[in-house]
PDB file of C-alpha atoms and ligand atoms in Angstrom:
ATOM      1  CA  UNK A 920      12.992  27.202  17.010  1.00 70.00           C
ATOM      2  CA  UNK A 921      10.224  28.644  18.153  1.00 76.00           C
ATOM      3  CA  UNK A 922       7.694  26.684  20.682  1.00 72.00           C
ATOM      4  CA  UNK A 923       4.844  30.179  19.436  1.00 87.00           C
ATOM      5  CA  UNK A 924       5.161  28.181  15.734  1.00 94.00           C
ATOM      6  CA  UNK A 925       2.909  25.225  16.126  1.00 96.00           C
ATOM      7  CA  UNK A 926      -0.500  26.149  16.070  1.00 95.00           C
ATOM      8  CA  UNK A 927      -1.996  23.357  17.542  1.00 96.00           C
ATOM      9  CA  UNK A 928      -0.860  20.255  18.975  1.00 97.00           C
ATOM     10  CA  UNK A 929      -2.442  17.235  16.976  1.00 98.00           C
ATOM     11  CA  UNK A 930      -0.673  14.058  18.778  1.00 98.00           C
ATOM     12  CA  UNK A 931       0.874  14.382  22.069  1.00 98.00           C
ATOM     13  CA  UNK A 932       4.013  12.156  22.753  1.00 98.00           C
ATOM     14  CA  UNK A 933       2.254  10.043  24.688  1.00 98.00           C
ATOM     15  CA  UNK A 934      -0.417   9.444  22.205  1.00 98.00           C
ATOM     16  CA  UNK A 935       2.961   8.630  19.965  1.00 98.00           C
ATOM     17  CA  UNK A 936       3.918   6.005  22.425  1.00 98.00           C
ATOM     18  CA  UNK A 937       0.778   4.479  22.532  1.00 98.00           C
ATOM     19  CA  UNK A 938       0.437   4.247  18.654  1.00 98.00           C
ATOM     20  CA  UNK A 939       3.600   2.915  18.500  1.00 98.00           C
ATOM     21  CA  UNK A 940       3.477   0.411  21.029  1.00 98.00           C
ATOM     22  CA  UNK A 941       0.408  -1.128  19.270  1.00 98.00           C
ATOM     23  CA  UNK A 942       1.636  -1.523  15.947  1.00 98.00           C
ATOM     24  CA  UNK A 943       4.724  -3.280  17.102  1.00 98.00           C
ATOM     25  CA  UNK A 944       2.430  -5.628  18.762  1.00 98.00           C
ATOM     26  CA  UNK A 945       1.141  -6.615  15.783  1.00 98.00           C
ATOM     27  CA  UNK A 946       4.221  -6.360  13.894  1.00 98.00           C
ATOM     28  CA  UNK A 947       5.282  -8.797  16.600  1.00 98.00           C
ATOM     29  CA  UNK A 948       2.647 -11.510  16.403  1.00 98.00           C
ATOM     30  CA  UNK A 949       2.489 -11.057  12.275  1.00 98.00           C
ATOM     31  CA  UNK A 950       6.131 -11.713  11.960  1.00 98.00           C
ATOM     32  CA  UNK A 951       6.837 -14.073  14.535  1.00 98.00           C
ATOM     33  CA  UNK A 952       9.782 -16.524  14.009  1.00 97.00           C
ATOM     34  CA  UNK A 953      10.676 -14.162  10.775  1.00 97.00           C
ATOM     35  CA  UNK A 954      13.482 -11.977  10.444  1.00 97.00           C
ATOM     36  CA  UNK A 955      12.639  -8.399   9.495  1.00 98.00           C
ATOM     37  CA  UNK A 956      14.632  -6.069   7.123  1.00 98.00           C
ATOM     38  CA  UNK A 957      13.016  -2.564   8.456  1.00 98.00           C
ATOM     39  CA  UNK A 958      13.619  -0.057   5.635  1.00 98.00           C
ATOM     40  CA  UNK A 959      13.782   3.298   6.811  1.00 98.00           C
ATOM     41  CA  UNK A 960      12.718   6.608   4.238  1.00 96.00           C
ATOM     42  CA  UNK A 961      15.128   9.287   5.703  1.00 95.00           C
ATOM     43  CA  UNK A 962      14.821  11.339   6.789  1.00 95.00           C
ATOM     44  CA  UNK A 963      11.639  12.073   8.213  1.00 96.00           C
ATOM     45  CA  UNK A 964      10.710   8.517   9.497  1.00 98.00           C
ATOM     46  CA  UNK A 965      13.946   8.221  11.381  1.00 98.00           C
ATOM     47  CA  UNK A 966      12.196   9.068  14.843  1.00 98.00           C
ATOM     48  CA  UNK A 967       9.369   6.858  14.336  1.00 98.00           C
ATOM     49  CA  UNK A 968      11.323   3.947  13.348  1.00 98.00           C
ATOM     50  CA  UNK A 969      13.453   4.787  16.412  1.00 98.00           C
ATOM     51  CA  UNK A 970      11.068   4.018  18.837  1.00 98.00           C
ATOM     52  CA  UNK A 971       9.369   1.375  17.222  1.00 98.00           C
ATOM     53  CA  UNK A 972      12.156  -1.226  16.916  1.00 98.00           C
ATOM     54  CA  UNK A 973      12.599  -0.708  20.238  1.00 98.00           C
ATOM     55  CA  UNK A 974       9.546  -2.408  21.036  1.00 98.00           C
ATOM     56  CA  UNK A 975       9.857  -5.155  18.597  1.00 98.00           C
ATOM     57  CA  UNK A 976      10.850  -8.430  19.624  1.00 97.00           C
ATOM     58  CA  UNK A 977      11.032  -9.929  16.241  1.00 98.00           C
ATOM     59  CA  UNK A 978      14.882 -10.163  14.651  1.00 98.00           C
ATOM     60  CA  UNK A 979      15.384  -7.068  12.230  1.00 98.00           C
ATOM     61  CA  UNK A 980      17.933  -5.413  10.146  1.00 98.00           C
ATOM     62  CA  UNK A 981      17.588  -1.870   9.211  1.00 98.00           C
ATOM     63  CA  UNK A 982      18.474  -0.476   6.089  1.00 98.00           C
ATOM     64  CA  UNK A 983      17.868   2.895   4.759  1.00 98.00           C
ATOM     65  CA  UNK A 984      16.733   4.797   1.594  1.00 97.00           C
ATOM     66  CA  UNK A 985      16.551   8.273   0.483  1.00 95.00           C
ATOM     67  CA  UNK A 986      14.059   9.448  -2.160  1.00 92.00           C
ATOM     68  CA  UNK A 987      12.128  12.465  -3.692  1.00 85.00           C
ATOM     69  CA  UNK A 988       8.974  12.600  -5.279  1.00 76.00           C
ATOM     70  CA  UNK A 989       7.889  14.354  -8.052  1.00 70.00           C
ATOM     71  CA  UNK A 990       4.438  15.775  -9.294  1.00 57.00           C
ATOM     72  CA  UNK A 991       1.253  15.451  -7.086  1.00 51.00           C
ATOM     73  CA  UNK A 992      -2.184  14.062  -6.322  1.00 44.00           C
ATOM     74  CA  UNK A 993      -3.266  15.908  -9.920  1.00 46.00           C
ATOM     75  CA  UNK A 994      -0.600  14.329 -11.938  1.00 50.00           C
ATOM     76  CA  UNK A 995      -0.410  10.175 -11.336  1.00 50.00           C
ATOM     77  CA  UNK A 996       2.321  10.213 -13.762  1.00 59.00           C
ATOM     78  CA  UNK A 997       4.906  11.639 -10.889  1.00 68.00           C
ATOM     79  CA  UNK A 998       8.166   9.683 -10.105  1.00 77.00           C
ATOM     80  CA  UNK A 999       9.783   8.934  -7.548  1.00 84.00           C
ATOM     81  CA  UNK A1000      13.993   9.143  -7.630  1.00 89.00           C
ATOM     82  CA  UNK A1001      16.244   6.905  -5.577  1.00 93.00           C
ATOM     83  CA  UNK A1002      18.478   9.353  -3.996  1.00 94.00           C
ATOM     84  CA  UNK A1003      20.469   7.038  -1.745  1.00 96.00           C
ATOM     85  CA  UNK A1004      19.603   3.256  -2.469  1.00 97.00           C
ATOM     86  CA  UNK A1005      20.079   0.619  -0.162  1.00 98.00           C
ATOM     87  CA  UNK A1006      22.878  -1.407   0.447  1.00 97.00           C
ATOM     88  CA  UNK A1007      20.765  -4.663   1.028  1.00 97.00           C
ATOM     89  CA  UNK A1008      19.825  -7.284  -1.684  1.00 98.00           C
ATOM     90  CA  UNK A1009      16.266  -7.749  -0.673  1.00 98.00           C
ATOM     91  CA  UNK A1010      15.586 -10.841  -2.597  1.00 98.00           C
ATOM     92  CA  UNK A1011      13.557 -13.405  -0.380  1.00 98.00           C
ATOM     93  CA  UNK A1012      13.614 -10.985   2.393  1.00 98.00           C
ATOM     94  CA  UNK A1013      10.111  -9.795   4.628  1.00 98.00           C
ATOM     95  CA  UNK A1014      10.950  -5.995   4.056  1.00 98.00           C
ATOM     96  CA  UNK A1015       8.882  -3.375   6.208  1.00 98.00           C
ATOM     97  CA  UNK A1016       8.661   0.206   4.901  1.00 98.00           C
ATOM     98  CA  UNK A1017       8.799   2.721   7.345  1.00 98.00           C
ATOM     99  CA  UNK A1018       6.824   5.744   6.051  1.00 97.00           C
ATOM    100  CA  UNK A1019       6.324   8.585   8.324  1.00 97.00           C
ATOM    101  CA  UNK A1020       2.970  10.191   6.693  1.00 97.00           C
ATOM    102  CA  UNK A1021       1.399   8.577   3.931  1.00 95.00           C
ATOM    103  CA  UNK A1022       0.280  11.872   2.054  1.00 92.00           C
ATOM    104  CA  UNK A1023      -0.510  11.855  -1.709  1.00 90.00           C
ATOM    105  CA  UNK A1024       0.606   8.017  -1.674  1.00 92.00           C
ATOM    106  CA  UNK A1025       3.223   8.827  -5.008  1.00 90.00           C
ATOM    107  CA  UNK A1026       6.322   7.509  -3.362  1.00 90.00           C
ATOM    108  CA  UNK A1027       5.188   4.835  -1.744  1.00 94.00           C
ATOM    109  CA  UNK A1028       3.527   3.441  -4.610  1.00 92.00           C
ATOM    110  CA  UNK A1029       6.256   4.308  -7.009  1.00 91.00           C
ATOM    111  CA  UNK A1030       8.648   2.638  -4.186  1.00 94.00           C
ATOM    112  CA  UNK A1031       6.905  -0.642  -3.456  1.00 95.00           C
ATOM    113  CA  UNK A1032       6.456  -1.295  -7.213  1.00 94.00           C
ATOM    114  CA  UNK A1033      10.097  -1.114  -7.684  1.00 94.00           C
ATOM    115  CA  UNK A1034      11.179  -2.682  -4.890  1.00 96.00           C
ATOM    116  CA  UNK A1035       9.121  -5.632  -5.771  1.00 96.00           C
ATOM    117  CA  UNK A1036      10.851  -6.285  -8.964  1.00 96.00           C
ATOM    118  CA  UNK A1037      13.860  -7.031  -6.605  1.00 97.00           C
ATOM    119  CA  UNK A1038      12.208 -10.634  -6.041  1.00 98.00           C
ATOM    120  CA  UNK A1039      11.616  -9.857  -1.396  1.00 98.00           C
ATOM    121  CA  UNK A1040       9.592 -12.176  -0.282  1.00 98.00           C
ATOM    122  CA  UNK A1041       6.958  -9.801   1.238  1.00 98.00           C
ATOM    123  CA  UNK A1042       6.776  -5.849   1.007  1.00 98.00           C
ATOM    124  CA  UNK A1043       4.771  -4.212   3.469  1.00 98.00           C
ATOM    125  CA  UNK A1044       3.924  -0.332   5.146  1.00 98.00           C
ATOM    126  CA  UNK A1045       4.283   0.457   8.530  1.00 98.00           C
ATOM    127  CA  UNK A1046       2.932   4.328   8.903  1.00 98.00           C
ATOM    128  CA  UNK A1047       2.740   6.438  11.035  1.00 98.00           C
ATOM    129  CA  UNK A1048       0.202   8.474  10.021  1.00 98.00           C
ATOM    130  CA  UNK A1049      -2.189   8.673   6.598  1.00 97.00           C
ATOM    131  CA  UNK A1050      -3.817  12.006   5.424  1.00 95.00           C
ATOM    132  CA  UNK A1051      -7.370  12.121   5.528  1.00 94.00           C
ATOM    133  CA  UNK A1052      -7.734  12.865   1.518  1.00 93.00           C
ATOM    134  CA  UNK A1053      -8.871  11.217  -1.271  1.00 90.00           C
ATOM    135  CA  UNK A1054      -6.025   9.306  -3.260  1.00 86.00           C
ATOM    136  CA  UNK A1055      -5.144   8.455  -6.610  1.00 78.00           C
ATOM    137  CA  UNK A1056      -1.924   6.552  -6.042  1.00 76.00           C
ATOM    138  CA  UNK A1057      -3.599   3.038  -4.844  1.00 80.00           C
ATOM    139  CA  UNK A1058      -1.487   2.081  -1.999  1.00 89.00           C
ATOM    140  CA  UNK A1059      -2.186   0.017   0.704  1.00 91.00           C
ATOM    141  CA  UNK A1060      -0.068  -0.121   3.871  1.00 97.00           C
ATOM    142  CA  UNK A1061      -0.883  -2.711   6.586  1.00 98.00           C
ATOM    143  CA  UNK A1062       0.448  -0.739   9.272  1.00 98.00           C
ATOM    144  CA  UNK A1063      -1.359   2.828  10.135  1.00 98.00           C
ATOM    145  CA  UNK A1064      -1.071   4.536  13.027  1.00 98.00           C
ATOM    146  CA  UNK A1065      -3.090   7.620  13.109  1.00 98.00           C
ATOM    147  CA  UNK A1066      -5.553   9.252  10.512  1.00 97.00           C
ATOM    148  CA  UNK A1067      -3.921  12.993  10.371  1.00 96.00           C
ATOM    149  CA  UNK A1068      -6.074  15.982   8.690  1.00 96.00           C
ATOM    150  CA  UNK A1069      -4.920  17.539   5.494  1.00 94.00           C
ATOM    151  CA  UNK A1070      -2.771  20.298   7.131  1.00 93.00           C
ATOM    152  CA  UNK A1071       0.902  20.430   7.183  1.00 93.00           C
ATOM    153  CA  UNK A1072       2.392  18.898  10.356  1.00 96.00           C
ATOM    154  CA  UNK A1073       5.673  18.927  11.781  1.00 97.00           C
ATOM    155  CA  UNK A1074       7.880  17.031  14.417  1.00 98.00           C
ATOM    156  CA  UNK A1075       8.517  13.783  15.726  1.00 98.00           C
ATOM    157  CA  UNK A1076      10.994  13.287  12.252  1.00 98.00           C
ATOM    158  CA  UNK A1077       8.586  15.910  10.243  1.00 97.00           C
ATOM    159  CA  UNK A1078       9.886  18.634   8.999  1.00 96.00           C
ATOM    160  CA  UNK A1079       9.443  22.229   7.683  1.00 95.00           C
ATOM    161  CA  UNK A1080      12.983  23.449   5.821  1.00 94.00           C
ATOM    162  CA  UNK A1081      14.796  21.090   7.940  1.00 95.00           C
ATOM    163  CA  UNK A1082      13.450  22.125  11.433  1.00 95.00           C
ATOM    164  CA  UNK A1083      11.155  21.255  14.061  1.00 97.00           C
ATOM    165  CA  UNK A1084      11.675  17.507  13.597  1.00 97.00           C
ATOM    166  CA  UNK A1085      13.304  17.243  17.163  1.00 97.00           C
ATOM    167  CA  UNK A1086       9.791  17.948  18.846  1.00 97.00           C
ATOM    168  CA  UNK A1087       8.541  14.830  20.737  1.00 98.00           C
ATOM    169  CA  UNK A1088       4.750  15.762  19.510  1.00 98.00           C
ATOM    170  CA  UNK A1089       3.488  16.241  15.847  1.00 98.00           C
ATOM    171  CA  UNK A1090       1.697  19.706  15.795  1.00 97.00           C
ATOM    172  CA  UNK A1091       0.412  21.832  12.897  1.00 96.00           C
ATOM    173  CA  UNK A1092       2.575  24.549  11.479  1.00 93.00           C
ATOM    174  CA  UNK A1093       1.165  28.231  12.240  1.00 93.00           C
ATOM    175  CA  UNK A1094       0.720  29.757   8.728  1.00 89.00           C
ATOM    176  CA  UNK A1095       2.620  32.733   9.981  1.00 90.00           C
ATOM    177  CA  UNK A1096       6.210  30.289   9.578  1.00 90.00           C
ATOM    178  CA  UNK A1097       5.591  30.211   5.613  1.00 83.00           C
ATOM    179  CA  UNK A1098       4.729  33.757   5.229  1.00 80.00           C
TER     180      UNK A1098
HETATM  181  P1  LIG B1404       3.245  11.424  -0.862  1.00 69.74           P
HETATM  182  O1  LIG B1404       2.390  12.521  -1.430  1.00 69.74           O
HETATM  183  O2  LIG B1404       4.194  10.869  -1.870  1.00 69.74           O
HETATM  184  O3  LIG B1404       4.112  12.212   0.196  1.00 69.74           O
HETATM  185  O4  LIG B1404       2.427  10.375  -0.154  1.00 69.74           O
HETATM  186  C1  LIG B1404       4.774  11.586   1.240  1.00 69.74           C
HETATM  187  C2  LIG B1404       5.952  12.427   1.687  1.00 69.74           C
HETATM  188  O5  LIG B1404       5.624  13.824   1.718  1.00 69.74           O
HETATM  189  C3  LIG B1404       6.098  14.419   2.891  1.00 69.74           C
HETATM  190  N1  LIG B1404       4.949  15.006   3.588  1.00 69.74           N
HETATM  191  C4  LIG B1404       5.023  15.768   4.679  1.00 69.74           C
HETATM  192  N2  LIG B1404       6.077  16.154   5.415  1.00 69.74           N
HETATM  193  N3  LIG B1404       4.625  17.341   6.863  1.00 69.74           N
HETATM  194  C5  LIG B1404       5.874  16.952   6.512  1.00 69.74           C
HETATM  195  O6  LIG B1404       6.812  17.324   7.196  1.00 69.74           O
HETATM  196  C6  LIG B1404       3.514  16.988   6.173  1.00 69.74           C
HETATM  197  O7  LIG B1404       2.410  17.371   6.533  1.00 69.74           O
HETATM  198  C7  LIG B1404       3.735  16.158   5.011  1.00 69.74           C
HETATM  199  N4  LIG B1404       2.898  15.614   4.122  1.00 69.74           N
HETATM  200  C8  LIG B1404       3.667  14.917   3.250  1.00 69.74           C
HETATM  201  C9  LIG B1404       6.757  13.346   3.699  1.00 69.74           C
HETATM  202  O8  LIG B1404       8.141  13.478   3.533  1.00 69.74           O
HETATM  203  C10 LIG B1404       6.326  12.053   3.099  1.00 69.74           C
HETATM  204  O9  LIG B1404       7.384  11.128   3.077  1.00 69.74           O
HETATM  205 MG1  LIG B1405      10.320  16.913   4.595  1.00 69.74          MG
END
Protein backbone atom coordinates (compact mmCIF):
# COMPACT_ATOMS: atom_id res chain seq x y z
CA UNK A 1 0.00 0.00 0.00
CA UNK A 2 1.15 2.91 -1.13
CA UNK A 3 1.11 6.26 1.19
CA UNK A 4 1.87 8.30 -2.95
CA UNK A 5 -2.04 6.84 -3.60
CA UNK A 6 -4.21 9.25 -1.74
CA UNK A 7 -4.41 12.38 -3.38
CA UNK A 8 -5.52 14.44 -0.80
CA UNK A 9 -6.28 14.05 2.70
CA UNK A 10 -10.06 15.01 3.34
CA UNK A 11 -10.46 14.15 7.29
CA UNK A 12 -7.53 13.82 9.44
CA UNK A 13 -7.80 11.24 12.37
CA UNK A 14 -8.19 13.67 14.65
CA UNK A 15 -10.97 15.35 12.89
CA UNK A 16 -12.36 11.46 13.05
CA UNK A 17 -12.10 11.56 16.76
CA UNK A 18 -13.74 14.62 17.13
CA UNK A 19 -16.75 13.61 14.87
CA UNK A 20 -17.03 10.67 16.63
CA UNK A 21 -16.89 11.80 20.00
CA UNK A 22 -19.85 14.16 19.28
CA UNK A 23 -22.22 11.88 17.89
CA UNK A 24 -21.86 9.48 20.73
CA UNK A 25 -22.73 12.34 22.89
CA UNK A 26 -25.81 12.57 21.48
CA UNK A 27 -26.30 9.02 20.97
CA UNK A 28 -25.72 9.10 24.72
CA UNK A 29 -28.24 11.65 25.94
CA UNK A 30 -30.95 10.35 23.06
CA UNK A 31 -30.78 6.86 24.34
CA UNK A 32 -30.33 7.22 27.85
CA UNK A 33 -31.66 4.42 30.16
CA UNK A 34 -32.22 2.33 26.67
CA UNK A 35 -30.39 -0.53 25.58
CA UNK A 36 -28.91 -0.27 22.10
CA UNK A 37 -28.63 -3.09 19.45
CA UNK A 38 -25.73 -1.31 17.19
CA UNK A 39 -25.97 -2.99 13.76
CA UNK A 40 -22.88 -2.92 12.00
CA UNK A 41 -22.79 -3.00 7.67
CA UNK A 42 -19.43 -4.90 7.19
CA UNK A 43 -17.37 -4.35 6.22
CA UNK A 44 -16.58 -0.92 5.68
CA UNK A 45 -18.21 0.59 8.88
CA UNK A 46 -16.32 -1.77 11.11
CA UNK A 47 -13.67 1.01 12.09
CA UNK A 48 -16.13 3.61 12.69
CA UNK A 49 -18.31 1.60 14.80
CA UNK A 50 -15.08 0.62 16.59
CA UNK A 51 -14.38 3.73 18.00
CA UNK A 52 -17.66 4.91 18.55
CA UNK A 53 -18.97 2.34 21.06
CA UNK A 54 -16.14 3.04 22.80
CA UNK A 55 -17.37 6.27 23.74
CA UNK A 56 -20.86 5.29 24.42
CA UNK A 57 -22.05 4.90 27.76
CA UNK A 58 -25.43 3.65 26.89
CA UNK A 59 -25.86 -0.49 27.13
CA UNK A 60 -25.45 -1.97 23.48
CA UNK A 61 -25.28 -5.17 21.66
CA UNK A 62 -23.70 -5.37 18.35
CA UNK A 63 -24.83 -7.35 15.65
CA UNK A 64 -23.70 -7.43 12.15
CA UNK A 65 -24.98 -7.57 8.51
CA UNK A 66 -23.53 -7.98 5.18
CA UNK A 67 -25.22 -6.62 2.04
CA UNK A 68 -24.77 -5.51 -1.67
CA UNK A 69 -26.53 -3.11 -3.57
CA UNK A 70 -27.61 -3.14 -6.86
CA UNK A 71 -28.34 -0.42 -9.59
CA UNK A 72 -27.69 3.35 -8.87
CA UNK A 73 -28.83 6.91 -8.28
CA UNK A 74 -30.44 6.58 -12.13
CA UNK A 75 -32.33 3.47 -11.45
CA UNK A 76 -34.59 3.73 -7.92
CA UNK A 77 -35.69 0.34 -8.68
CA UNK A 78 -32.11 -1.17 -7.33
CA UNK A 79 -32.10 -3.85 -4.51
CA UNK A 80 -30.39 -4.44 -1.98
CA UNK A 81 -29.36 -8.42 -1.06
CA UNK A 82 -28.85 -9.70 2.47
CA UNK A 83 -25.60 -11.39 2.18
CA UNK A 84 -25.06 -12.35 5.81
CA UNK A 85 -28.27 -11.57 7.98
CA UNK A 86 -28.24 -11.08 11.48
CA UNK A 87 -28.50 -13.37 14.12
CA UNK A 88 -30.70 -11.01 16.35
CA UNK A 89 -34.59 -10.92 16.43
CA UNK A 90 -34.97 -7.21 16.44
CA UNK A 91 -38.54 -7.06 17.41
CA UNK A 92 -39.09 -4.25 20.14
CA UNK A 93 -35.49 -3.49 20.01
CA UNK A 94 -33.89 0.50 19.53
CA UNK A 95 -31.61 -0.70 16.56
CA UNK A 96 -28.81 1.84 15.34
CA UNK A 97 -27.44 1.39 11.80
CA UNK A 98 -24.00 1.97 11.42
CA UNK A 99 -23.38 3.20 7.84
CA UNK A 100 -19.99 4.29 6.95
CA UNK A 101 -20.86 6.78 3.86
CA UNK A 102 -24.26 7.39 2.99
CA UNK A 103 -23.70 7.61 -0.92
CA UNK A 104 -26.59 7.05 -3.39
CA UNK A 105 -28.84 6.24 -0.19
CA UNK A 106 -30.11 2.59 -2.11
CA UNK A 107 -29.10 0.33 0.70
CA UNK A 108 -29.95 2.10 3.38
CA UNK A 109 -33.30 2.74 2.25
CA UNK A 110 -33.84 -0.69 0.88
CA UNK A 111 -32.37 -1.87 4.48
CA UNK A 112 -34.40 0.20 6.92
CA UNK A 113 -37.63 -0.64 5.02
CA UNK A 114 -37.03 -4.22 5.57
CA UNK A 115 -35.81 -4.18 8.73
CA UNK A 116 -38.85 -2.39 9.86
CA UNK A 117 -41.18 -5.08 8.88
CA UNK A 118 -39.30 -7.04 11.67
CA UNK A 119 -41.64 -5.10 14.27
CA UNK A 120 -37.92 -2.99 16.34
CA UNK A 121 -39.11 -0.58 18.21
CA UNK A 122 -37.04 2.28 16.64
CA UNK A 123 -34.65 2.15 13.49
CA UNK A 124 -32.25 4.79 13.21
CA UNK A 125 -28.69 5.95 11.08
CA UNK A 126 -25.66 6.73 12.63
CA UNK A 127 -23.14 7.91 9.59
CA UNK A 128 -20.27 8.71 9.24
CA UNK A 129 -20.23 10.62 6.42
CA UNK A 130 -23.09 11.67 3.57
CA UNK A 131 -22.11 12.60 -0.08
CA UNK A 132 -22.76 15.96 -1.05
CA UNK A 133 -25.23 14.88 -4.13
CA UNK A 134 -28.58 15.08 -4.88
CA UNK A 135 -30.62 11.83 -3.89
CA UNK A 136 -33.39 9.90 -5.04
CA UNK A 137 -33.51 7.18 -2.40
CA UNK A 138 -35.34 9.36 0.51
CA UNK A 139 -33.45 8.42 3.51
CA UNK A 140 -33.02 10.12 6.51
CA UNK A 141 -30.36 9.23 9.09
CA UNK A 142 -30.30 11.08 12.46
CA UNK A 143 -26.77 10.65 12.95
CA UNK A 144 -24.21 12.44 10.31
CA UNK A 145 -20.94 13.07 10.86
CA UNK A 146 -19.31 14.82 8.05
CA UNK A 147 -20.66 16.14 4.60
CA UNK A 148 -17.93 14.35 2.14
CA UNK A 149 -17.65 15.62 -1.69
CA UNK A 150 -18.67 13.35 -4.49
CA UNK A 151 -15.19 11.75 -4.99
CA UNK A 152 -14.24 8.32 -4.08
CA UNK A 153 -12.63 8.10 -0.62
CA UNK A 154 -10.85 5.52 1.10
CA UNK A 155 -9.71 4.46 4.70
CA UNK A 156 -10.76 4.50 8.10
CA UNK A 157 -13.03 1.01 7.04
CA UNK A 158 -13.29 2.43 3.21
CA UNK A 159 -12.09 0.63 0.76
CA UNK A 160 -10.77 0.39 -2.85
CA UNK A 161 -10.51 -3.64 -3.94
CA UNK A 162 -10.13 -4.48 -0.41
CA UNK A 163 -7.25 -2.07 0.57
CA UNK A 164 -6.45 1.04 2.19
CA UNK A 165 -9.13 0.60 4.87
CA UNK A 166 -6.37 0.32 7.65
CA UNK A 167 -5.49 4.15 7.20
CA UNK A 168 -6.47 6.15 10.35
CA UNK A 169 -7.59 9.22 7.90
CA UNK A 170 -10.19 9.12 4.99
CA UNK A 171 -8.35 10.58 1.88
CA UNK A 172 -9.32 10.67 -1.81
CA UNK A 173 -8.06 8.00 -4.13
CA UNK A 174 -5.41 9.38 -6.81
CA UNK A 175 -7.03 8.50 -10.20
CA UNK A 176 -3.75 6.98 -11.17
CA UNK A 177 -4.83 3.62 -8.62
CA UNK A 178 -7.87 2.84 -11.12
CA UNK A 179 -6.01 3.31 -14.24
P1 LIG B 1 -25.42 3.85 -1.55
O1 LIG B 1 -25.30 4.40 -2.95
O2 LIG B 1 -26.29 2.65 -1.49
O3 LIG B 1 -23.94 3.36 -1.27
O4 LIG B 1 -25.78 4.92 -0.56
C1 LIG B 1 -23.46 3.14 0.00
C2 LIG B 1 -22.32 2.14 -0.04
O5 LIG B 1 -21.45 2.38 -1.16
C3 LIG B 1 -20.11 2.31 -0.77
N1 LIG B 1 -19.48 3.59 -1.10
C4 LIG B 1 -18.18 3.85 -0.99
N2 LIG B 1 -17.16 3.10 -0.56
N3 LIG B 1 -15.66 4.89 -0.96
C5 LIG B 1 -15.89 3.62 -0.55
O6 LIG B 1 -14.94 2.96 -0.16
C6 LIG B 1 -16.64 5.71 -1.41
O7 LIG B 1 -16.38 6.85 -1.77
C7 LIG B 1 -17.97 5.15 -1.43
N4 LIG B 1 -19.16 5.66 -1.78
C8 LIG B 1 -20.07 4.68 -1.58
C9 LIG B 1 -20.09 2.03 0.70
O8 LIG B 1 -19.81 0.67 0.87
C10 LIG B 1 -21.47 2.30 1.19
O9 LIG B 1 -21.85 1.35 2.15
MG1 LIG C 1 -16.29 -1.20 -0.49
Amino acid sequence: MHQGDIKKVLFTADDLAGVVEDMAARINADYAGEKLLVVTILKGSSVFMADLIRKLDVDVELDFMVVSSYGSAAQSSGTVDIRCDLRTDIAGRHVLLIEDIIDTGLTLSKLVAELETRDPASVEIAALMIKDIEREHAIEPRYVGLVCPDEFVVGYGLDYNEMYRQLPYVGVLDEKVYS
